[in-house]
JSON list of C-alpha atoms in Angstrom, two decimals:
[
{"chain": "A", "resi": 145, "resn": "GLU", "atom": "CA", "xyz": [10.49, 17.79, -56.38]},
{"chain": "A", "resi": 146, "resn": "PRO", "atom": "CA", "xyz": [13.31, 19.41, -54.37]},
{"chain": "A", "resi": 147, "resn": "GLU", "atom": "CA", "xyz": [12.28, 22.36, -52.21]},
{"chain": "A", "resi": 148, "resn": "VAL", "atom": "CA", "xyz": [13.84, 25.05, -50.11]},
{"chain": "A", "resi": 149, "resn": "THR", "atom": "CA", "xyz": [12.87, 24.61, -46.47]},
{"chain": "A", "resi": 150, "resn": "GLN", "atom": "CA", "xyz": [12.96, 27.13, -43.64]},
{"chain": "A", "resi": 151, "resn": "THR", "atom": "CA", "xyz": [12.77, 26.84, -39.87]},
{"chain": "A", "resi": 152, "resn": "PRO", "atom": "CA", "xyz": [11.08, 27.95, -37.76]},
{"chain": "A", "resi": 153, "resn": "SER", "atom": "CA", "xyz": [7.87, 28.96, -39.51]},
{"chain": "A", "resi": 154, "resn": "HIS", "atom": "CA", "xyz": [7.20, 31.52, -36.78]},
{"chain": "A", "resi": 155, "resn": "GLN", "atom": "CA", "xyz": [9.62, 33.15, -34.35]},
{"chain": "A", "resi": 156, "resn": "VAL", "atom": "CA", "xyz": [8.70, 35.56, -31.58]},
{"chain": "A", "resi": 157, "resn": "THR", "atom": "CA", "xyz": [11.48, 37.39, -29.79]},
{"chain": "A", "resi": 158, "resn": "GLN", "atom": "CA", "xyz": [12.06, 40.32, -27.49]},
{"chain": "A", "resi": 159, "resn": "MET", "atom": "CA", "xyz": [13.68, 43.50, -28.78]},
{"chain": "A", "resi": 160, "resn": "GLY", "atom": "CA", "xyz": [17.45, 43.35, -28.39]},
{"chain": "A", "resi": 161, "resn": "GLN", "atom": "CA", "xyz": [17.64, 39.57, -28.58]},
{"chain": "A", "resi": 162, "resn": "GLU", "atom": "CA", "xyz": [19.59, 37.66, -31.20]},
{"chain": "A", "resi": 163, "resn": "VAL", "atom": "CA", "xyz": [17.72, 35.44, -33.64]},
{"chain": "A", "resi": 164, "resn": "ILE", "atom": "CA", "xyz": [18.93, 32.90, -36.16]},
{"chain": "A", "resi": 165, "resn": "LEU", "atom": "CA", "xyz": [16.73, 31.97, -39.08]},
{"chain": "A", "resi": 166, "resn": "ARG", "atom": "CA", "xyz": [17.56, 28.72, -40.80]},
{"chain": "A", "resi": 167, "resn": "CYS", "atom": "CA", "xyz": [17.23, 27.58, -44.38]},
{"chain": "A", "resi": 168, "resn": "VAL", "atom": "CA", "xyz": [18.08, 24.39, -46.25]},
{"chain": "A", "resi": 169, "resn": "PRO", "atom": "CA", "xyz": [18.56, 25.29, -49.93]},
{"chain": "A", "resi": 170, "resn": "ILE", "atom": "CA", "xyz": [18.08, 22.85, -52.78]},
{"chain": "A", "resi": 171, "resn": "SER", "atom": "CA", "xyz": [21.01, 20.46, -52.63]},
{"chain": "A", "resi": 172, "resn": "ASN", "atom": "CA", "xyz": [22.82, 21.14, -55.93]},
{"chain": "A", "resi": 173, "resn": "HIS", "atom": "CA", "xyz": [22.32, 24.91, -55.79]},
{"chain": "A", "resi": 174, "resn": "LEU", "atom": "CA", "xyz": [25.29, 27.20, -55.35]},
{"chain": "A", "resi": 175, "resn": "TYR", "atom": "CA", "xyz": [23.74, 30.67, -54.81]},
{"chain": "A", "resi": 176, "resn": "PHE", "atom": "CA", "xyz": [21.76, 31.55, -51.72]},
{"chain": "A", "resi": 177, "resn": "TYR", "atom": "CA", "xyz": [19.67, 34.58, -50.87]},
{"chain": "A", "resi": 178, "resn": "TRP", "atom": "CA", "xyz": [17.64, 36.21, -48.14]},
{"chain": "A", "resi": 179, "resn": "TYR", "atom": "CA", "xyz": [14.69, 38.52, -48.77]},
{"chain": "A", "resi": 180, "resn": "ARG", "atom": "CA", "xyz": [12.21, 40.04, -46.37]},
{"chain": "A", "resi": 181, "resn": "GLN", "atom": "CA", "xyz": [8.68, 41.38, -46.58]},
{"chain": "A", "resi": 182, "resn": "ILE", "atom": "CA", "xyz": [7.44, 43.77, -43.94]},
{"chain": "A", "resi": 183, "resn": "LEU", "atom": "CA", "xyz": [3.66, 43.51, -43.58]},
{"chain": "A", "resi": 184, "resn": "GLY", "atom": "CA", "xyz": [1.96, 45.52, -46.30]},
{"chain": "A", "resi": 185, "resn": "GLN", "atom": "CA", "xyz": [5.20, 46.31, -48.12]},
{"chain": "A", "resi": 186, "resn": "LYS", "atom": "CA", "xyz": [7.15, 44.88, -51.04]},
{"chain": "A", "resi": 187, "resn": "VAL", "atom": "CA", "xyz": [9.47, 41.89, -50.87]},
{"chain": "A", "resi": 188, "resn": "GLU", "atom": "CA", "xyz": [12.98, 43.35, -50.50]},
{"chain": "A", "resi": 189, "resn": "PHE", "atom": "CA", "xyz": [16.38, 41.84, -51.30]},
{"chain": "A", "resi": 190, "resn": "LEU", "atom": "CA", "xyz": [18.74, 41.55, -48.34]},
{"chain": "A", "resi": 191, "resn": "VAL", "atom": "CA", "xyz": [21.78, 39.56, -49.41]},
{"chain": "A", "resi": 192, "resn": "SER", "atom": "CA", "xyz": [23.19, 37.00, -51.83]},
{"chain": "A", "resi": 193, "resn": "PHE", "atom": "CA", "xyz": [25.87, 34.46, -50.96]},
{"chain": "A", "resi": 194, "resn": "TYR", "atom": "CA", "xyz": [28.16, 32.40, -53.15]},
{"chain": "A", "resi": 195, "resn": "ASN", "atom": "CA", "xyz": [31.30, 30.37, -52.51]},
{"chain": "A", "resi": 196, "resn": "ASN", "atom": "CA", "xyz": [31.17, 31.19, -48.78]},
{"chain": "A", "resi": 197, "resn": "GLU", "atom": "CA", "xyz": [31.11, 34.93, -49.37]},
{"chain": "A", "resi": 198, "resn": "ILE", "atom": "CA", "xyz": [28.52, 37.66, -49.62]},
{"chain": "A", "resi": 199, "resn": "SER", "atom": "CA", "xyz": [28.28, 38.58, -53.30]},
{"chain": "A", "resi": 200, "resn": "GLU", "atom": "CA", "xyz": [25.73, 41.41, -53.00]},
{"chain": "A", "resi": 201, "resn": "LYS", "atom": "CA", "xyz": [23.89, 43.12, -50.18]},
{"chain": "A", "resi": 202, "resn": "SER", "atom": "CA", "xyz": [21.33, 45.87, -49.92]},
{"chain": "A", "resi": 203, "resn": "GLU", "atom": "CA", "xyz": [21.45, 48.91, -47.67]},
{"chain": "A", "resi": 204, "resn": "ILE", "atom": "CA", "xyz": [19.06, 47.11, -45.33]},
{"chain": "A", "resi": 205, "resn": "PHE", "atom": "CA", "xyz": [21.74, 44.50, -44.61]},
{"chain": "A", "resi": 206, "resn": "ASP", "atom": "CA", "xyz": [23.70, 46.46, -42.03]},
{"chain": "A", "resi": 207, "resn": "ASP", "atom": "CA", "xyz": [26.10, 45.32, -39.30]},
{"chain": "A", "resi": 208, "resn": "GLN", "atom": "CA", "xyz": [23.22, 43.82, -37.32]},
{"chain": "A", "resi": 209, "resn": "PHE", "atom": "CA", "xyz": [22.80, 41.14, -39.97]},
{"chain": "A", "resi": 210, "resn": "SER", "atom": "CA", "xyz": [25.10, 38.28, -40.89]},
{"chain": "A", "resi": 211, "resn": "VAL", "atom": "CA", "xyz": [24.84, 35.14, -42.99]},
{"chain": "A", "resi": 212, "resn": "GLU", "atom": "CA", "xyz": [26.63, 31.86, -42.76]},
{"chain": "A", "resi": 213, "resn": "ARG", "atom": "CA", "xyz": [26.75, 28.45, -44.32]},
{"chain": "A", "resi": 214, "resn": "PRO", "atom": "CA", "xyz": [27.86, 26.48, -41.27]},
{"chain": "A", "resi": 215, "resn": "ASP", "atom": "CA", "xyz": [27.79, 23.10, -42.96]},
{"chain": "A", "resi": 216, "resn": "GLY", "atom": "CA", "xyz": [27.05, 21.59, -46.34]},
{"chain": "A", "resi": 217, "resn": "SER", "atom": "CA", "xyz": [23.30, 21.98, -46.11]},
{"chain": "A", "resi": 218, "resn": "ASN", "atom": "CA", "xyz": [22.21, 24.91, -43.94]},
{"chain": "A", "resi": 219, "resn": "PHE", "atom": "CA", "xyz": [22.22, 28.62, -44.70]},
{"chain": "A", "resi": 220, "resn": "THR", "atom": "CA", "xyz": [21.48, 30.96, -41.83]},
{"chain": "A", "resi": 221, "resn": "LEU", "atom": "CA", "xyz": [20.54, 34.60, -41.29]},
{"chain": "A", "resi": 222, "resn": "LYS", "atom": "CA", "xyz": [21.46, 36.06, -37.92]},
{"chain": "A", "resi": 223, "resn": "ILE", "atom": "CA", "xyz": [20.12, 39.29, -36.52]},
{"chain": "A", "resi": 224, "resn": "ARG", "atom": "CA", "xyz": [22.32, 40.29, -33.58]},
{"chain": "A", "resi": 225, "resn": "SER", "atom": "CA", "xyz": [20.08, 42.68, -31.70]},
{"chain": "A", "resi": 226, "resn": "THR", "atom": "CA", "xyz": [16.55, 42.72, -33.02]},
{"chain": "A", "resi": 227, "resn": "LYS", "atom": "CA", "xyz": [14.55, 45.91, -33.38]},
{"chain": "A", "resi": 228, "resn": "LEU", "atom": "CA", "xyz": [10.80, 46.31, -33.65]},
{"chain": "A", "resi": 229, "resn": "GLU", "atom": "CA", "xyz": [11.20, 47.20, -37.33]},
{"chain": "A", "resi": 230, "resn": "ASP", "atom": "CA", "xyz": [12.83, 43.82, -38.03]},
{"chain": "A", "resi": 231, "resn": "SER", "atom": "CA", "xyz": [9.38, 42.23, -37.72]},
{"chain": "A", "resi": 232, "resn": "ALA", "atom": "CA", "xyz": [8.74, 40.76, -41.15]},
{"chain": "A", "resi": 233, "resn": "MET", "atom": "CA", "xyz": [8.46, 37.59, -43.20]},
{"chain": "A", "resi": 234, "resn": "TYR", "atom": "CA", "xyz": [11.94, 36.41, -44.15]},
{"chain": "A", "resi": 235, "resn": "PHE", "atom": "CA", "xyz": [12.34, 34.32, -47.29]},
{"chain": "A", "resi": 236, "resn": "CYS", "atom": "CA", "xyz": [15.32, 32.21, -48.21]},
{"chain": "A", "resi": 237, "resn": "ALA", "atom": "CA", "xyz": [15.98, 31.34, -51.86]},
{"chain": "A", "resi": 238, "resn": "SER", "atom": "CA", "xyz": [18.55, 29.40, -53.83]},
{"chain": "A", "resi": 239, "resn": "SER", "atom": "CA", "xyz": [19.60, 29.12, -57.47]},
{"chain": "A", "resi": 240, "resn": "GLU", "atom": "CA", "xyz": [21.77, 26.70, -59.39]},
{"chain": "A", "resi": 241, "resn": "ALA", "atom": "CA", "xyz": [24.46, 29.07, -60.55]},
{"chain": "A", "resi": 242, "resn": "ARG", "atom": "CA", "xyz": [25.13, 32.43, -62.00]},
{"chain": "A", "resi": 243, "resn": "PRO", "atom": "CA", "xyz": [24.93, 32.31, -65.80]},
{"chain": "A", "resi": 244, "resn": "THR", "atom": "CA", "xyz": [28.33, 32.48, -67.45]},
{"chain": "A", "resi": 245, "resn": "GLY", "atom": "CA", "xyz": [27.46, 35.34, -69.74]},
{"chain": "A", "resi": 246, "resn": "GLY", "atom": "CA", "xyz": [24.90, 38.01, -70.58]},
{"chain": "A", "resi": 247, "resn": "SER", "atom": "CA", "xyz": [22.48, 39.75, -68.27]},
{"chain": "A", "resi": 248, "resn": "SER", "atom": "CA", "xyz": [20.17, 36.80, -67.64]},
{"chain": "A", "resi": 249, "resn": "THR", "atom": "CA", "xyz": [19.18, 36.22, -64.02]},
{"chain": "A", "resi": 250, "resn": "ASP", "atom": "CA", "xyz": [19.17, 32.67, -62.76]},
{"chain": "A", "resi": 251, "resn": "THR", "atom": "CA", "xyz": [15.84, 31.34, -61.49]},
{"chain": "A", "resi": 252, "resn": "GLN", "atom": "CA", "xyz": [15.54, 31.53, -57.71]},
{"chain": "A", "resi": 253, "resn": "TYR", "atom": "CA", "xyz": [13.50, 29.01, -55.75]},
{"chain": "A", "resi": 254, "resn": "PHE", "atom": "CA", "xyz": [11.97, 30.27, -52.54]},
{"chain": "A", "resi": 255, "resn": "GLY", "atom": "CA", "xyz": [11.19, 28.69, -49.22]},
{"chain": "A", "resi": 256, "resn": "PRO", "atom": "CA", "xyz": [7.89, 29.19, -47.36]},
{"chain": "A", "resi": 257, "resn": "GLY", "atom": "CA", "xyz": [9.31, 31.93, -45.14]},
{"chain": "A", "resi": 258, "resn": "THR", "atom": "CA", "xyz": [9.81, 32.55, -41.43]},
{"chain": "A", "resi": 259, "resn": "ARG", "atom": "CA", "xyz": [7.52, 35.07, -39.80]},
{"chain": "A", "resi": 260, "resn": "LEU", "atom": "CA", "xyz": [9.59, 37.03, -37.27]},
{"chain": "A", "resi": 261, "resn": "THR", "atom": "CA", "xyz": [7.77, 39.08, -34.64]},
{"chain": "A", "resi": 262, "resn": "VAL", "atom": "CA", "xyz": [9.82, 41.38, -32.43]},
{"chain": "A", "resi": 263, "resn": "LEU", "atom": "CA", "xyz": [8.07, 42.54, -29.26]},
{"chain": "B", "resi": 182, "resn": "ALA", "atom": "CA", "xyz": [18.31, 51.05, -61.12]},
{"chain": "B", "resi": 183, "resn": "GLN", "atom": "CA", "xyz": [15.32, 48.90, -61.84]},
{"chain": "B", "resi": 184, "resn": "SER", "atom": "CA", "xyz": [11.76, 48.97, -60.59]},
{"chain": "B", "resi": 185, "resn": "VAL", "atom": "CA", "xyz": [8.48, 47.14, -61.04]},
{"chain": "B", "resi": 186, "resn": "THR", "atom": "CA", "xyz": [4.96, 48.50, -60.82]},
{"chain": "B", "resi": 187, "resn": "GLN", "atom": "CA", "xyz": [1.95, 46.24, -60.52]},
{"chain": "B", "resi": 188, "resn": "LEU", "atom": "CA", "xyz": [-0.93, 48.42, -61.50]},
{"chain": "B", "resi": 189, "resn": "ASP", "atom": "CA", "xyz": [-3.64, 46.67, -59.48]},
{"chain": "B", "resi": 190, "resn": "SER", "atom": "CA", "xyz": [-3.33, 45.66, -55.85]},
{"chain": "B", "resi": 191, "resn": "HIS", "atom": "CA", "xyz": [-6.52, 43.57, -56.08]},
{"chain": "B", "resi": 192, "resn": "VAL", "atom": "CA", "xyz": [-8.21, 41.87, -59.03]},
{"chain": "B", "resi": 193, "resn": "SER", "atom": "CA", "xyz": [-11.48, 40.00, -58.75]},
{"chain": "B", "resi": 194, "resn": "VAL", "atom": "CA", "xyz": [-12.77, 37.68, -61.52]},
{"chain": "B", "resi": 195, "resn": "SER", "atom": "CA", "xyz": [-15.44, 35.03, -61.81]},
{"chain": "B", "resi": 196, "resn": "GLU", "atom": "CA", "xyz": [-14.46, 31.42, -62.26]},
{"chain": "B", "resi": 197, "resn": "GLY", "atom": "CA", "xyz": [-14.10, 30.59, -65.96]},
{"chain": "B", "resi": 198, "resn": "THR", "atom": "CA", "xyz": [-13.43, 34.18, -67.05]},
{"chain": "B", "resi": 199, "resn": "PRO", "atom": "CA", "xyz": [-10.07, 35.55, -68.26]},
{"chain": "B", "resi": 200, "resn": "VAL", "atom": "CA", "xyz": [-7.42, 36.86, -65.91]},
{"chain": "B", "resi": 201, "resn": "LEU", "atom": "CA", "xyz": [-5.23, 39.88, -66.61]},
{"chain": "B", "resi": 202, "resn": "LEU", "atom": "CA", "xyz": [-2.63, 41.01, -64.06]},
{"chain": "B", "resi": 203, "resn": "ARG", "atom": "CA", "xyz": [-0.71, 44.07, -65.18]},
{"chain": "B", "resi": 204, "resn": "CYS", "atom": "CA", "xyz": [2.97, 44.78, -64.69]},
{"chain": "B", "resi": 205, "resn": "ASN", "atom": "CA", "xyz": [5.27, 47.53, -65.93]},
{"chain": "B", "resi": 206, "resn": "TYR", "atom": "CA", "xyz": [8.98, 47.54, -65.35]},
{"chain": "B", "resi": 207, "resn": "SER", "atom": "CA", "xyz": [11.88, 49.91, -65.58]},
{"chain": "B", "resi": 208, "resn": "SER", "atom": "CA", "xyz": [15.37, 48.63, -66.29]},
{"chain": "B", "resi": 209, "resn": "SER", "atom": "CA", "xyz": [18.49, 50.15, -67.79]},
{"chain": "B", "resi": 210, "resn": "TYR", "atom": "CA", "xyz": [19.28, 47.00, -69.77]},
{"chain": "B", "resi": 211, "resn": "SER", "atom": "CA", "xyz": [17.50, 43.99, -71.21]},
{"chain": "B", "resi": 212, "resn": "PRO", "atom": "CA", "xyz": [15.94, 42.47, -68.13]},
{"chain": "B", "resi": 213, "resn": "SER", "atom": "CA", "xyz": [15.03, 39.02, -66.92]},
{"chain": "B", "resi": 214, "resn": "LEU", "atom": "CA", "xyz": [11.39, 39.09, -65.85]},
{"chain": "B", "resi": 215, "resn": "PHE", "atom": "CA", "xyz": [9.49, 36.66, -63.67]},
{"chain": "B", "resi": 216, "resn": "TRP", "atom": "CA", "xyz": [6.06, 36.05, -62.27]},
{"chain": "B", "resi": 217, "resn": "TYR", "atom": "CA", "xyz": [5.82, 34.33, -58.90]},
{"chain": "B", "resi": 218, "resn": "VAL", "atom": "CA", "xyz": [2.68, 33.21, -57.08]},
{"chain": "B", "resi": 219, "resn": "GLN", "atom": "CA", "xyz": [2.17, 32.91, -53.35]},
{"chain": "B", "resi": 220, "resn": "HIS", "atom": "CA", "xyz": [-0.67, 30.87, -51.95]},
{"chain": "B", "resi": 221, "resn": "PRO", "atom": "CA", "xyz": [-1.57, 31.36, -48.28]},
{"chain": "B", "resi": 222, "resn": "ASN", "atom": "CA", "xyz": [1.08, 29.96, -45.94]},
{"chain": "B", "resi": 223, "resn": "LYS", "atom": "CA", "xyz": [3.18, 28.80, -48.88]},
{"chain": "B", "resi": 224, "resn": "GLY", "atom": "CA", "xyz": [6.45, 29.96, -50.39]},
{"chain": "B", "resi": 225, "resn": "LEU", "atom": "CA", "xyz": [6.87, 31.94, -53.58]},
{"chain": "B", "resi": 226, "resn": "GLN", "atom": "CA", "xyz": [6.39, 29.61, -56.54]},
{"chain": "B", "resi": 227, "resn": "LEU", "atom": "CA", "xyz": [7.77, 30.42, -59.97]},
{"chain": "B", "resi": 228, "resn": "LEU", "atom": "CA", "xyz": [5.04, 30.72, -62.61]},
{"chain": "B", "resi": 229, "resn": "LEU", "atom": "CA", "xyz": [7.18, 31.73, -65.58]},
{"chain": "B", "resi": 230, "resn": "LYS", "atom": "CA", "xyz": [10.36, 33.48, -66.67]},
{"chain": "B", "resi": 231, "resn": "TYR", "atom": "CA", "xyz": [11.30, 35.71, -69.60]},
{"chain": "B", "resi": 232, "resn": "THR", "atom": "CA", "xyz": [14.92, 35.87, -70.75]},
{"chain": "B", "resi": 233, "resn": "SER", "atom": "CA", "xyz": [14.66, 37.24, -74.33]},
{"chain": "B", "resi": 234, "resn": "ALA", "atom": "CA", "xyz": [14.29, 33.88, -76.10]},
{"chain": "B", "resi": 235, "resn": "ALA", "atom": "CA", "xyz": [10.63, 34.55, -76.99]},
{"chain": "B", "resi": 236, "resn": "THR", "atom": "CA", "xyz": [8.32, 37.43, -76.17]},
{"chain": "B", "resi": 237, "resn": "LEU", "atom": "CA", "xyz": [5.37, 35.18, -75.28]},
{"chain": "B", "resi": 238, "resn": "VAL", "atom": "CA", "xyz": [6.23, 33.00, -72.33]},
{"chain": "B", "resi": 239, "resn": "LYS", "atom": "CA", "xyz": [4.13, 30.06, -71.21]},
{"chain": "B", "resi": 240, "resn": "GLY", "atom": "CA", "xyz": [4.13, 29.07, -67.58]},
{"chain": "B", "resi": 241, "resn": "ILE", "atom": "CA", "xyz": [2.55, 26.55, -65.29]},
{"chain": "B", "resi": 242, "resn": "ASN", "atom": "CA", "xyz": [-1.19, 26.15, -64.67]},
{"chain": "B", "resi": 243, "resn": "GLY", "atom": "CA", "xyz": [-2.17, 27.75, -67.99]},
{"chain": "B", "resi": 244, "resn": "PHE", "atom": "CA", "xyz": [-0.64, 31.15, -67.31]},
{"chain": "B", "resi": 245, "resn": "GLU", "atom": "CA", "xyz": [1.32, 33.10, -69.89]},
{"chain": "B", "resi": 246, "resn": "ALA", "atom": "CA", "xyz": [2.91, 36.51, -70.13]},
{"chain": "B", "resi": 247, "resn": "GLU", "atom": "CA", "xyz": [3.92, 38.71, -73.03]},
{"chain": "B", "resi": 248, "resn": "PHE", "atom": "CA", "xyz": [7.01, 40.89, -72.98]},
{"chain": "B", "resi": 249, "resn": "LYS", "atom": "CA", "xyz": [6.42, 44.20, -74.78]},
{"chain": "B", "resi": 250, "resn": "LYS", "atom": "CA", "xyz": [9.57, 46.26, -74.86]},
{"chain": "B", "resi": 251, "resn": "SER", "atom": "CA", "xyz": [7.91, 49.31, -76.41]},
{"chain": "B", "resi": 252, "resn": "GLU", "atom": "CA", "xyz": [5.41, 49.43, -73.54]},
{"chain": "B", "resi": 253, "resn": "THR", "atom": "CA", "xyz": [7.86, 48.17, -70.87]},
{"chain": "B", "resi": 254, "resn": "SER", "atom": "CA", "xyz": [5.15, 45.73, -69.85]},
{"chain": "B", "resi": 255, "resn": "PHE", "atom": "CA", "xyz": [5.00, 42.08, -68.86]},
{"chain": "B", "resi": 256, "resn": "HIS", "atom": "CA", "xyz": [1.32, 41.38, -68.20]},
{"chain": "B", "resi": 257, "resn": "LEU", "atom": "CA", "xyz": [0.20, 37.98, -66.93]},
{"chain": "B", "resi": 258, "resn": "THR", "atom": "CA", "xyz": [-2.85, 36.33, -68.45]},
{"chain": "B", "resi": 259, "resn": "LYS", "atom": "CA", "xyz": [-4.90, 33.17, -68.23]},
{"chain": "B", "resi": 260, "resn": "PRO", "atom": "CA", "xyz": [-7.88, 32.39, -70.48]},
{"chain": "B", "resi": 261, "resn": "SER", "atom": "CA", "xyz": [-10.06, 30.88, -67.79]},
{"chain": "B", "resi": 262, "resn": "ALA", "atom": "CA", "xyz": [-9.72, 31.38, -64.04]},
{"chain": "B", "resi": 263, "resn": "HIS", "atom": "CA", "xyz": [-10.03, 28.51, -61.62]},
{"chain": "B", "resi": 264, "resn": "MET", "atom": "CA", "xyz": [-10.83, 28.77, -57.91]},
{"chain": "B", "resi": 265, "resn": "SER", "atom": "CA", "xyz": [-7.36, 27.43, -57.13]},
{"chain": "B", "resi": 266, "resn": "ASP", "atom": "CA", "xyz": [-5.81, 30.45, -58.85]},
{"chain": "B", "resi": 267, "resn": "ALA", "atom": "CA", "xyz": [-6.77, 32.69, -55.93]},
{"chain": "B", "resi": 268, "resn": "ALA", "atom": "CA", "xyz": [-3.44, 33.88, -54.53]},
{"chain": "B", "resi": 269, "resn": "GLU", "atom": "CA", "xyz": [-1.01, 36.79, -54.51]},
{"chain": "B", "resi": 270, "resn": "TYR", "atom": "CA", "xyz": [0.99, 37.30, -57.70]},
{"chain": "B", "resi": 271, "resn": "PHE", "atom": "CA", "xyz": [4.32, 39.10, -57.90]},
{"chain": "B", "resi": 272, "resn": "CYS", "atom": "CA", "xyz": [5.98, 40.54, -60.98]},
{"chain": "B", "resi": 273, "resn": "VAL", "atom": "CA", "xyz": [9.75, 40.54, -60.54]},
{"chain": "B", "resi": 274, "resn": "VAL", "atom": "CA", "xyz": [12.71, 41.92, -62.49]},
{"chain": "B", "resi": 275, "resn": "GLY", "atom": "CA", "xyz": [16.18, 40.41, -62.17]},
{"chain": "B", "resi": 276, "resn": "SER", "atom": "CA", "xyz": [19.55, 42.08, -62.38]},
{"chain": "B", "resi": 277, "resn": "ALA", "atom": "CA", "xyz": [22.77, 40.68, -63.82]},
{"chain": "B", "resi": 278, "resn": "GLY", "atom": "CA", "xyz": [23.91, 40.11, -60.26]},
{"chain": "B", "resi": 279, "resn": "ASN", "atom": "CA", "xyz": [20.93, 37.88, -59.49]},
{"chain": "B", "resi": 280, "resn": "MET", "atom": "CA", "xyz": [19.24, 40.44, -57.21]},
{"chain": "B", "resi": 281, "resn": "LEU", "atom": "CA", "xyz": [15.47, 40.37, -57.68]},
{"chain": "B", "resi": 282, "resn": "THR", "atom": "CA", "xyz": [13.31, 43.48, -57.47]},
{"chain": "B", "resi": 283, "resn": "PHE", "atom": "CA", "xyz": [9.68, 42.76, -56.64]},
{"chain": "B", "resi": 284, "resn": "GLY", "atom": "CA", "xyz": [6.51, 44.58, -57.52]},
{"chain": "B", "resi": 285, "resn": "GLY", "atom": "CA", "xyz": [3.97, 45.29, -54.81]},
{"chain": "B", "resi": 286, "resn": "GLY", "atom": "CA", "xyz": [1.89, 42.22, -55.59]},
{"chain": "B", "resi": 287, "resn": "THR", "atom": "CA", "xyz": [-1.63, 41.70, -56.92]},
{"chain": "B", "resi": 288, "resn": "ARG", "atom": "CA", "xyz": [-4.14, 39.72, -54.92]},
{"chain": "B", "resi": 289, "resn": "LEU", "atom": "CA", "xyz": [-6.33, 37.68, -57.26]},
{"chain": "B", "resi": 290, "resn": "MET", "atom": "CA", "xyz": [-9.76, 36.72, -56.01]},
{"chain": "B", "resi": 291, "resn": "VAL", "atom": "CA", "xyz": [-11.86, 34.19, -57.93]},
{"chain": "B", "resi": 292, "resn": "LYS", "atom": "CA", "xyz": [-15.60, 34.17, -57.36]},
{"chain": "B", "resi": 293, "resn": "PRO", "atom": "CA", "xyz": [-17.63, 31.01, -57.94]}
]
């Protein structure tokens, strides 16, 4: 069964450093997402991406964050200058397509996550 | 705006007894609702999805959930718990723009 994969599983970095988290979505999916979960808190939406553009982003997704699909398979989240409060589990997800009508949400398939620790 | 409340952060059951994980949602329109499960060191796995076709939704591993609009609830149930069901369960509401809003999660413990 196709899966979303993420690398690395754990990343430790120093405050102020740039990090890139990588995801390989399911191959025929067209929508891509990043979510994060700070320890002890809820899973939070960061950004959605479709047709090489950000389609939605939350207030968390400020100028320090960027996303990219550099080739036909990878989807990346970059944090330019990490802060202590960026320490969290970051989940990538993908879905086949946005439904053509109504309010139905397409099913999102999640990767195993990358645990980011900022020291 | 939409929100999800999972009423219990921890639920403990004995193997072979029923499971009930409670979820209430708030949404300004007819929502899509999901339950996801997360086993240790694993990703979020979809258990089931409600999209207004039927109020009782059957999912994987014997789980089901019932959508009750009057109560704004979407509780997850299973008739008989198995040890392998021990995990964290998330109730999730979707928006028309595909953004998911998660509940706080319920950790299910299954005692032998």
